[in-house]
CSV table of C-alpha atoms and ligand atoms in Angstrom, one decimal:
chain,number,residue,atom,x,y,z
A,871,UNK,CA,-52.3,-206.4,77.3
A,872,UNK,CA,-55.1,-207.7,79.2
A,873,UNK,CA,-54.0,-206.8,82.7
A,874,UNK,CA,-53.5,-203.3,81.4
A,875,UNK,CA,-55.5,-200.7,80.5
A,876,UNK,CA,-54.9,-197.0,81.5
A,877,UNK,CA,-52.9,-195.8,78.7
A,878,UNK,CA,-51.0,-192.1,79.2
A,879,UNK,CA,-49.5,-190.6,76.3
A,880,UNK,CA,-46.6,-188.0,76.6
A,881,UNK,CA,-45.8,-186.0,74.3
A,882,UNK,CA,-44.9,-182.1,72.7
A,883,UNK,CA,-48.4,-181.3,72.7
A,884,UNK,CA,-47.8,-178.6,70.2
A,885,UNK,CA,-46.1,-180.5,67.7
A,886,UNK,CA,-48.0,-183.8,67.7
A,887,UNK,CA,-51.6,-183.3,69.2
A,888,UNK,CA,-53.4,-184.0,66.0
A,889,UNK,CA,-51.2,-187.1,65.4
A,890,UNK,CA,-51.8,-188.5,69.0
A,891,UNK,CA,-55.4,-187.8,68.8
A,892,UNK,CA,-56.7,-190.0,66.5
A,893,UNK,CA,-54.1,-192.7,68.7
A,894,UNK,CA,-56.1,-192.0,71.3
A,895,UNK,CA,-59.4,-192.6,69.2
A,896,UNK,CA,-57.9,-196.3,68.3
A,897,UNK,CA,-56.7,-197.2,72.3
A,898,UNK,CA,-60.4,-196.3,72.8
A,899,UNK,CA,-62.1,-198.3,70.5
A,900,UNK,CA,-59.6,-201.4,71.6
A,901,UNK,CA,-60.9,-200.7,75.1
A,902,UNK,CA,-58.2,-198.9,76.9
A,903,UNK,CA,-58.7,-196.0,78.6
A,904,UNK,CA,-56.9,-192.9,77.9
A,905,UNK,CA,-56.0,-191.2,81.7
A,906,UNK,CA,-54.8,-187.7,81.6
A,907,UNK,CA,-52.7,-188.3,84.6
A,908,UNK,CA,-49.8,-190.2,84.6
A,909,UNK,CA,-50.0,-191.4,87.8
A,910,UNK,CA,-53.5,-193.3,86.7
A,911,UNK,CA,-51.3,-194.8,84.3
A,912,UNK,CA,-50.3,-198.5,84.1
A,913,UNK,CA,-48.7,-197.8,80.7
A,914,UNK,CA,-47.1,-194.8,79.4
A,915,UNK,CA,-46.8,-194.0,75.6
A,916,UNK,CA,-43.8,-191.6,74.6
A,917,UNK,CA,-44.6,-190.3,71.1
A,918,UNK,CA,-40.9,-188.6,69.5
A,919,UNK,CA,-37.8,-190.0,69.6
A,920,UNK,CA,-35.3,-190.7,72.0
A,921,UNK,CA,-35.1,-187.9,73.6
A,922,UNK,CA,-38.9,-187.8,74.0
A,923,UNK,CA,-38.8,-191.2,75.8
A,924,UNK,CA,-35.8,-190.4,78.3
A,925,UNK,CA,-38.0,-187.4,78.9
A,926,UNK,CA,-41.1,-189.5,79.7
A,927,UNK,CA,-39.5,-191.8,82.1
A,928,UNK,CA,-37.7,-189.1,83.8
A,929,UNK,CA,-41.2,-187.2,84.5
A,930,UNK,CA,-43.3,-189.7,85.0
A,931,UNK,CA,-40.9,-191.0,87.8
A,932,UNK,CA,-39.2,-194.1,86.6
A,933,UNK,CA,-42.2,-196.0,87.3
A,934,UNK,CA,-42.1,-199.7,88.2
A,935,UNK,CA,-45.4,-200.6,87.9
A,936,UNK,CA,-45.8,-199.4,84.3
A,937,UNK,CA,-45.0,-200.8,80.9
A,938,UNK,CA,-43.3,-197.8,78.9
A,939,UNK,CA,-43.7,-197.9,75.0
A,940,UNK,CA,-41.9,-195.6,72.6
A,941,UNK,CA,-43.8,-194.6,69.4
A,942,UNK,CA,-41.9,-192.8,66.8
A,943,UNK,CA,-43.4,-190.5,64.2
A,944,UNK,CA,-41.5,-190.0,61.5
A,945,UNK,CA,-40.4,-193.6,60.4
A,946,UNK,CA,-37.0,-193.2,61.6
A,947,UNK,CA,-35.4,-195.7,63.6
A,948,UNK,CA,-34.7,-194.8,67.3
A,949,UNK,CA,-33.4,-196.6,70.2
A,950,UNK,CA,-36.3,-196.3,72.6
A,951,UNK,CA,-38.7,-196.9,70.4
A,952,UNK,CA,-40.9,-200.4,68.8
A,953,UNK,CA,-43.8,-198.5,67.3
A,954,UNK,CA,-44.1,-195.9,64.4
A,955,UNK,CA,-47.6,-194.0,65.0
A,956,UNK,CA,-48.2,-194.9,61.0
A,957,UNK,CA,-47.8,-198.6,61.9
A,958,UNK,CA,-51.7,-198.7,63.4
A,959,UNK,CA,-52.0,-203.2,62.4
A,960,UNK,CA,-49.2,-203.4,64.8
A,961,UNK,CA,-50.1,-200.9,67.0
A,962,UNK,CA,-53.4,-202.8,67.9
A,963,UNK,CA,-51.9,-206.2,67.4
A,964,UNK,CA,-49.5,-205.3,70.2
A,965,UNK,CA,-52.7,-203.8,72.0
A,966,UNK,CA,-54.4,-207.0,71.5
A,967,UNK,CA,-51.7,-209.8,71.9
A,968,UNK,CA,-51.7,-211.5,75.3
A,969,UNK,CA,-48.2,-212.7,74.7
A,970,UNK,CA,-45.3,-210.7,74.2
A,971,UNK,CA,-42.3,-210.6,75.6
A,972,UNK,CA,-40.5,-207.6,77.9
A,973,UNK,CA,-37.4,-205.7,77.4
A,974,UNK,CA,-35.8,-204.7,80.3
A,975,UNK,CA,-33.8,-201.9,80.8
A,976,UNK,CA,-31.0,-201.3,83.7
A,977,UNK,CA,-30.6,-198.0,84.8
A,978,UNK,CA,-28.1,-196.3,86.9
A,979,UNK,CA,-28.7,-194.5,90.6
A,980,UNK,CA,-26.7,-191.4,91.0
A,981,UNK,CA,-26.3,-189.8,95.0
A,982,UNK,CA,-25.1,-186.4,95.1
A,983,UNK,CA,-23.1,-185.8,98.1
A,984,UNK,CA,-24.6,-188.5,100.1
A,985,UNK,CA,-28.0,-186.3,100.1
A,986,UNK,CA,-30.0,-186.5,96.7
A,987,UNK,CA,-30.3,-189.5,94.4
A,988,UNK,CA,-31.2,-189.7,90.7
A,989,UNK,CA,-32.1,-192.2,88.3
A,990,UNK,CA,-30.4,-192.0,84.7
A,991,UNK,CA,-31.8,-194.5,81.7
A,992,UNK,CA,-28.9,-193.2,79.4
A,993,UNK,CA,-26.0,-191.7,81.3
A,994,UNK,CA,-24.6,-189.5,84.3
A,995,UNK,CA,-22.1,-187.1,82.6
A,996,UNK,CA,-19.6,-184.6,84.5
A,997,UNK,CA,-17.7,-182.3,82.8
A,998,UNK,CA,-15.7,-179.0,83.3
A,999,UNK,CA,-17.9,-175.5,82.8
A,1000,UNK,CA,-14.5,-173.4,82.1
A,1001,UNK,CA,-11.8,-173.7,80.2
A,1002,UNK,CA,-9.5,-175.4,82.5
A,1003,UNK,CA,-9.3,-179.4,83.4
A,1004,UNK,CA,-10.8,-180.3,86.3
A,1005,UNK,CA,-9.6,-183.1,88.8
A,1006,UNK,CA,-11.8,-186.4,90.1
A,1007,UNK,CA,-10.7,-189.1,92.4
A,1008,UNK,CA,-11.7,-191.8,90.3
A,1009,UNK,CA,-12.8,-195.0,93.5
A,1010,UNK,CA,-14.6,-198.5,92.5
A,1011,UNK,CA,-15.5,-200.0,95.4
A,1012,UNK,CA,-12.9,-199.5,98.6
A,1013,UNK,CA,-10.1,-198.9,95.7
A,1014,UNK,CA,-8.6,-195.5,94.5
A,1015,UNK,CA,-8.0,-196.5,90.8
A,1016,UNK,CA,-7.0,-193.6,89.5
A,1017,UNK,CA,-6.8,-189.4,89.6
A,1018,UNK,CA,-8.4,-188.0,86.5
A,1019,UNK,CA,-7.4,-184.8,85.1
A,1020,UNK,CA,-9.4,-183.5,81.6
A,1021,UNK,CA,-12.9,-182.3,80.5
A,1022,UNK,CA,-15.3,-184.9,82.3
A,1023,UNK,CA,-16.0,-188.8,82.5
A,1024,UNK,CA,-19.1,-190.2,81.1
A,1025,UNK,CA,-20.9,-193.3,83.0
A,1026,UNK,CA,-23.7,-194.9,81.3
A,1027,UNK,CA,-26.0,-197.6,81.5
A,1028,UNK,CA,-25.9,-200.5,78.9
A,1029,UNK,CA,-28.4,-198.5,76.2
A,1030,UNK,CA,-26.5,-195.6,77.0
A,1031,UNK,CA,-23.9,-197.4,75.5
A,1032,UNK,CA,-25.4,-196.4,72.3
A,1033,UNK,CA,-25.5,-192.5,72.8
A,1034,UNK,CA,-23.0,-190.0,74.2
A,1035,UNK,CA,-20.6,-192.5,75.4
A,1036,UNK,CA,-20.4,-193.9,71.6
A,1037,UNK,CA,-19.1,-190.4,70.3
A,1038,UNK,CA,-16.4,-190.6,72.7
A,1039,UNK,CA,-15.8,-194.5,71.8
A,1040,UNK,CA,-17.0,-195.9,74.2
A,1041,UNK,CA,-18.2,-199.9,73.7
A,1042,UNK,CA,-21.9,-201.2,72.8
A,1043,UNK,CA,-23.2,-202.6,76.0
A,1044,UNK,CA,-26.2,-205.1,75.4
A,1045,UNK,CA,-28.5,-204.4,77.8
A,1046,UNK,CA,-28.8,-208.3,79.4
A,1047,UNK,CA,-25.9,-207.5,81.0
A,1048,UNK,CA,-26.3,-205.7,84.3
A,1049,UNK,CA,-23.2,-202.8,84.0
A,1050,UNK,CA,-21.6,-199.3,84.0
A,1051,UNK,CA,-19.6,-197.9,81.7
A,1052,UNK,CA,-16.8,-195.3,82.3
A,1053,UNK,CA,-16.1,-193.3,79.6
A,1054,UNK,CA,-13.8,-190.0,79.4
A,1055,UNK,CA,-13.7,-187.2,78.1
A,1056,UNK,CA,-10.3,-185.8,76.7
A,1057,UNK,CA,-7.7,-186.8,79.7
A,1058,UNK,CA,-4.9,-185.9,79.9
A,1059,UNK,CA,-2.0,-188.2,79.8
A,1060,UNK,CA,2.2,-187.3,80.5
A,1061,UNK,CA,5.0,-187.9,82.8
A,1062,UNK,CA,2.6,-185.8,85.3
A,1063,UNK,CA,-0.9,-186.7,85.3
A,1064,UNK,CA,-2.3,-190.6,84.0
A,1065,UNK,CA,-5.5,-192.0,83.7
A,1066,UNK,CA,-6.5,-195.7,82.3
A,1067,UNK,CA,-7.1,-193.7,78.8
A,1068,UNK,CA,-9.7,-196.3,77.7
A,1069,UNK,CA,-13.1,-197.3,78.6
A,1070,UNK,CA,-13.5,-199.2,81.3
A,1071,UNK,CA,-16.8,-201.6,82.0
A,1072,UNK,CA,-17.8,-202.2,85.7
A,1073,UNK,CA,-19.9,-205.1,87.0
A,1074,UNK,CA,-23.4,-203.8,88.4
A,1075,UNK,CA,-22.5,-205.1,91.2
A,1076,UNK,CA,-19.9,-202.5,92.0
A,1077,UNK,CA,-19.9,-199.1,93.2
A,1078,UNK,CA,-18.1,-196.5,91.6
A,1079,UNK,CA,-17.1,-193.1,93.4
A,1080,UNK,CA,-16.0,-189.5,91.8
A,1081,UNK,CA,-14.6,-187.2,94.1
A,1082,UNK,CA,-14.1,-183.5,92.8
A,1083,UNK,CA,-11.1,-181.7,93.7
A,1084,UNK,CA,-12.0,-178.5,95.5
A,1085,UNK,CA,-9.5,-176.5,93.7
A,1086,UNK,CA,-11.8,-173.4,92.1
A,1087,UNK,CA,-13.0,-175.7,89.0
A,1088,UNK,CA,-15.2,-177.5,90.9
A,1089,UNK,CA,-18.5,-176.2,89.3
A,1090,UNK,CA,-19.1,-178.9,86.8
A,1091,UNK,CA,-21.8,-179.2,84.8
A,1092,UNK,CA,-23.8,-182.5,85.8
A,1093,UNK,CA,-25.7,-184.1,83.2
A,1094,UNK,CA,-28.5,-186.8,83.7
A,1095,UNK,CA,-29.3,-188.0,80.2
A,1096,UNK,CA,-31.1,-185.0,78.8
A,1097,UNK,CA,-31.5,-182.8,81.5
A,1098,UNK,CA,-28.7,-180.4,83.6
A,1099,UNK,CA,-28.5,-180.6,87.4
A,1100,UNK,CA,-28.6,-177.3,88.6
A,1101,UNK,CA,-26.6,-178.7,92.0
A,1102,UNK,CA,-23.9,-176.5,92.4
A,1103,UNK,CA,-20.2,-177.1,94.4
A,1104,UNK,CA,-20.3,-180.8,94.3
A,1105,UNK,CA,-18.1,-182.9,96.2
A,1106,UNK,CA,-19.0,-186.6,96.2
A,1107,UNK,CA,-20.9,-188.4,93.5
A,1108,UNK,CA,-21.9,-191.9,94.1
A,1109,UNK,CA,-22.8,-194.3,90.8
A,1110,UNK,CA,-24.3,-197.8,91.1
A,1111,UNK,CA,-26.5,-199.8,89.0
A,1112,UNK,CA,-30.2,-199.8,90.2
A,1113,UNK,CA,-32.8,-201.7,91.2
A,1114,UNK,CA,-34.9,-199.9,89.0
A,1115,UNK,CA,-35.7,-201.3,85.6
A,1116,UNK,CA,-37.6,-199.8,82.7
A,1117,UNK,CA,-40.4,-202.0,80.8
A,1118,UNK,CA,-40.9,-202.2,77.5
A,1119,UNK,CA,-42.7,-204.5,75.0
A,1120,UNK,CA,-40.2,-206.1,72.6
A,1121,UNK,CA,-41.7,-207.0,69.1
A,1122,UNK,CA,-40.4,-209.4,67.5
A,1123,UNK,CA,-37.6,-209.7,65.5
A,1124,UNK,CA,-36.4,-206.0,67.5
A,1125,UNK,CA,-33.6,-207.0,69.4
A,1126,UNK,CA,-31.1,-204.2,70.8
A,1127,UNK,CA,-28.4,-205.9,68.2
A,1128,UNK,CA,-31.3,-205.6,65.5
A,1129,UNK,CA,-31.3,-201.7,66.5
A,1130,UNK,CA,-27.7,-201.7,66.8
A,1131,UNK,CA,-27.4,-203.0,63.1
A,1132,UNK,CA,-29.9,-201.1,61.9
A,1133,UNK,CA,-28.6,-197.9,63.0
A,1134,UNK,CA,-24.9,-198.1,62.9
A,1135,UNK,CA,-24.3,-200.9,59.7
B,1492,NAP,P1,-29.3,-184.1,71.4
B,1492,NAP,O1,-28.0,-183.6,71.6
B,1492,NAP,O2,-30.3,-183.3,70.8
B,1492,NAP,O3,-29.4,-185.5,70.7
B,1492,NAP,C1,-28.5,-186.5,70.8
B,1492,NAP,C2,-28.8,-187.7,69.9
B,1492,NAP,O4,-28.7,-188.9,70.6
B,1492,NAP,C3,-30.2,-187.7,69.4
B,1492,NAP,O5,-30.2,-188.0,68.0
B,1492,NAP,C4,-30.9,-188.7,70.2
B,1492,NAP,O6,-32.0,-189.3,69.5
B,1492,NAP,C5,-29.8,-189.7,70.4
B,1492,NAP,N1,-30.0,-190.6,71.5
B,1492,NAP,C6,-30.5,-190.4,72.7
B,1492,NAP,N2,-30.4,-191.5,73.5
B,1492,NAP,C7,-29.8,-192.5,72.7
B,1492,NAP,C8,-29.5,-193.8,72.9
B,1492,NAP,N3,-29.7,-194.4,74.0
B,1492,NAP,N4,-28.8,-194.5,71.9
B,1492,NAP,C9,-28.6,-193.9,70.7
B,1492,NAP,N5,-28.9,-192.6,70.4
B,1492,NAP,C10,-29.5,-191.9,71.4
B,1492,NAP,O7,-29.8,-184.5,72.9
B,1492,NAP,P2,-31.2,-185.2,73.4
B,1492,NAP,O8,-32.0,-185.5,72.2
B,1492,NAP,O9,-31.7,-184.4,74.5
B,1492,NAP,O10,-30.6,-186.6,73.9
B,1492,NAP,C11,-29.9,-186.6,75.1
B,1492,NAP,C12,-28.7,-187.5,75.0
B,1492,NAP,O11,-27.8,-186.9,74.0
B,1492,NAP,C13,-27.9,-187.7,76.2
B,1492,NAP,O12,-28.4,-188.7,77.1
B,1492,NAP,C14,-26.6,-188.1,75.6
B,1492,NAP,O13,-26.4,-189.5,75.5
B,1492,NAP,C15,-26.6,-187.6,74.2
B,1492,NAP,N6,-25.5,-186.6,74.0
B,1492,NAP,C16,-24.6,-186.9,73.0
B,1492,NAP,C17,-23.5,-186.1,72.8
B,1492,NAP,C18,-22.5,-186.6,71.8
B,1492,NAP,O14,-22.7,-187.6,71.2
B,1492,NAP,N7,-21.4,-185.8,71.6
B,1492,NAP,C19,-23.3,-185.0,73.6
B,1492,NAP,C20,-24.3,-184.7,74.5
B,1492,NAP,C21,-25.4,-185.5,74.8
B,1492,NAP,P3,-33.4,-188.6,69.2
B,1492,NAP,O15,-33.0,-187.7,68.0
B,1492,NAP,O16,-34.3,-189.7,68.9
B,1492,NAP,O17,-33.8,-187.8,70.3
C-alpha cells in the first residue's frame, strides 16, 4: 500500500487493546504510522466482526478517501472482514503488496423528511413500536406501487442482502450490482389490505419513497444498520442508492460468493 500510510484502528478498546497492540507494533515496523485520529487516517482497521465494521464506517463518516479493512479475531468467518488478527504473513503481505485489487461496496442514502440524510452499508429498517400494524405508502419513482399494512419493510444494500433482510427471505444481492432491496416484514394480505408479498429488487437507479400514515402508529422505530434513529413522528422517508462507496482490499480467492458459500453451504 504504498500511497498509504496512516493506519487508524477502531475498536472495543476494553476487549481487544492487548490484541491490537502488538498490531500496531507490526504496522510500525512495516512503516505505517499509527494516527490516533481518524480523520488523519487514509485507512481504517475495524478489529470484531460485523458489527464492529458497520460501526467503524458509520463513525468515522463513510469516508471516501480511505481504504477500510475488517480484521476479525476469533477466526470466524464474517462478512466485512479479509483479515484474522492471528493471520500476521498475510497481514503484512497485504501491507506490503503494491497490487491488489478493491472491493467496492454500494451503500444506500436515506432523507428523513426532506431535512436529514443518512448513509446505511447494511440496511434502513422501519418497523412498528406497538402492537398494532402500521401503514406506508409504498412509491418507486413517480409511481404509487402499493399501500403496506404489517410490522415494517426492510431496504438494504446488496451486502445487506446477507443480514436482516436474509431472515426475512429476502435474496442474496452480489454486490457488482448497483441495487435496493425491499423486504417486508409480516404484511398483511386479504380481501382488504394487499401488498406485492415478496421481495422486490430495485435498480440503483431508482428512487424509492415510504410515506407513513399519520394515523397514531406513526412512531416507528428507524433502524440504520446497527444503530436506532432517535427521529421521532416521521412522515416522508426517501431511499436511493449512493454515490458513496466503501473500499476494501479483496484477497484473493475472497469473493462475496466465496463468503456467501462459506457461511451459508
Ligand atoms: P446483532 O443482532 O447482534 O447481530 C446480527 C448478526 O448479523 C451478527 O451475527 C452480525 O455479525 C451479522 N451481520 C451483520 N451484518 C451482516 C451482513 N452484512 N451479512 C451477514 N451477517 C451480518 O446486531 P449487530 O451485530 O449490531 O448487527 C446489526 C445488523 O443485524 C443489522 O444491520 C441487521 O442487518 C441485523 N439484524 C438482523 C436481524 C435478524 O436477522 N432477524 C434483526 C435485527 C438486525 P457479527 O456477529 O459479526 O457482528
Amino acid at each position: 500500500m504504498p500511497d498509504r500510510k496512516n493506519i487508524f484502528f477502531y475498536y472495543e478498546k476494553h476487549k481487544y487493546n492487548s490484541k491490537v497492540d502488538v498490531l500496531k507494533k507490526l504496522a510500525t515496523e512495516q512503516d505505517f504510522i499509527v494516527v490516533e485520529k481518524s480523520t488523519d487516517a487514509n485507512i481504517i482497521a475495524s478489529i470484531g466482526g460485523d458489527n464492529t465494521f458497520l460501526q467503524a464506517v458509520r463513525k468515522t463518516g463513510f469516508r471516501q478517501d480511505c481504504l477500510y479493512a475488517g480484521i476479525s479475531v476469533n477466526n470466524k468467518n464474517y462478512f466485512y472482514c479479509d483479515f484474522d488478527i492471528s493471520d500476521t504473513d498475510k497481514l503484512i503481505e497485504t501491507m506490503k503488496n503494491e497490487q491488489f485489487e478493491i472491493r467496492r461496496y454500494p451503500t444506500i442514502n436515506v432523507t428523513i423528511d426532506n431535512e436529514t440524510s443518512f448513509h446505511c452499508l447494511n440496511e434502513l429498517s422501519v418497523r412498528s413500536s406497538i402492537i398494532k400494524t402500521f401503514v406506508l405508502e409504498v412509491h418507486i419513482d413517480d409511481l404509487h406501487f402499493e399501500t403496506f399494512r404489517g410490522d415494517g419493510l426492510i431496504v438494504s444494500t446488496p451486502t445487506g442482502s446477507t443480514a436482516y433482510n436474509k431472515s426475512v427471505n429476502g435474496s442474496v444481492v452480489d454486490p457488482m450490482l448497483p441495487s435496493i432491496q425491499v423486504s417486508e416484514l409480516a404484511s398483511l394480505n386479504n380481501n382488504r389490505y394487499r401488498t406485492l408479498g415478496s421481495s422486490f429488487i430495485l435498480s440503483g437507479k431508482r428512487k424509492l419513497t415510504l410515506e407513513i400514515l399519520q394515523d397514531g402508529n406513526d412512531y416507528p422505530v428507524i433502524g440504520l444498520d446497527n444503530e436506532a434513529l432517535s427521529i421521532q413522528n416521521v412522515k416522508r422517508i426517501d431511499i436511493e442508492l449512493n454515490d458513496t462507496i466503501i473500499k476494501t482490499i479483496k484477497l484473493k480467492d475472497n469473493s462475496f460468493w466465496h463468503k456467501v458459500q462459506r457461511t451459508f453451504l
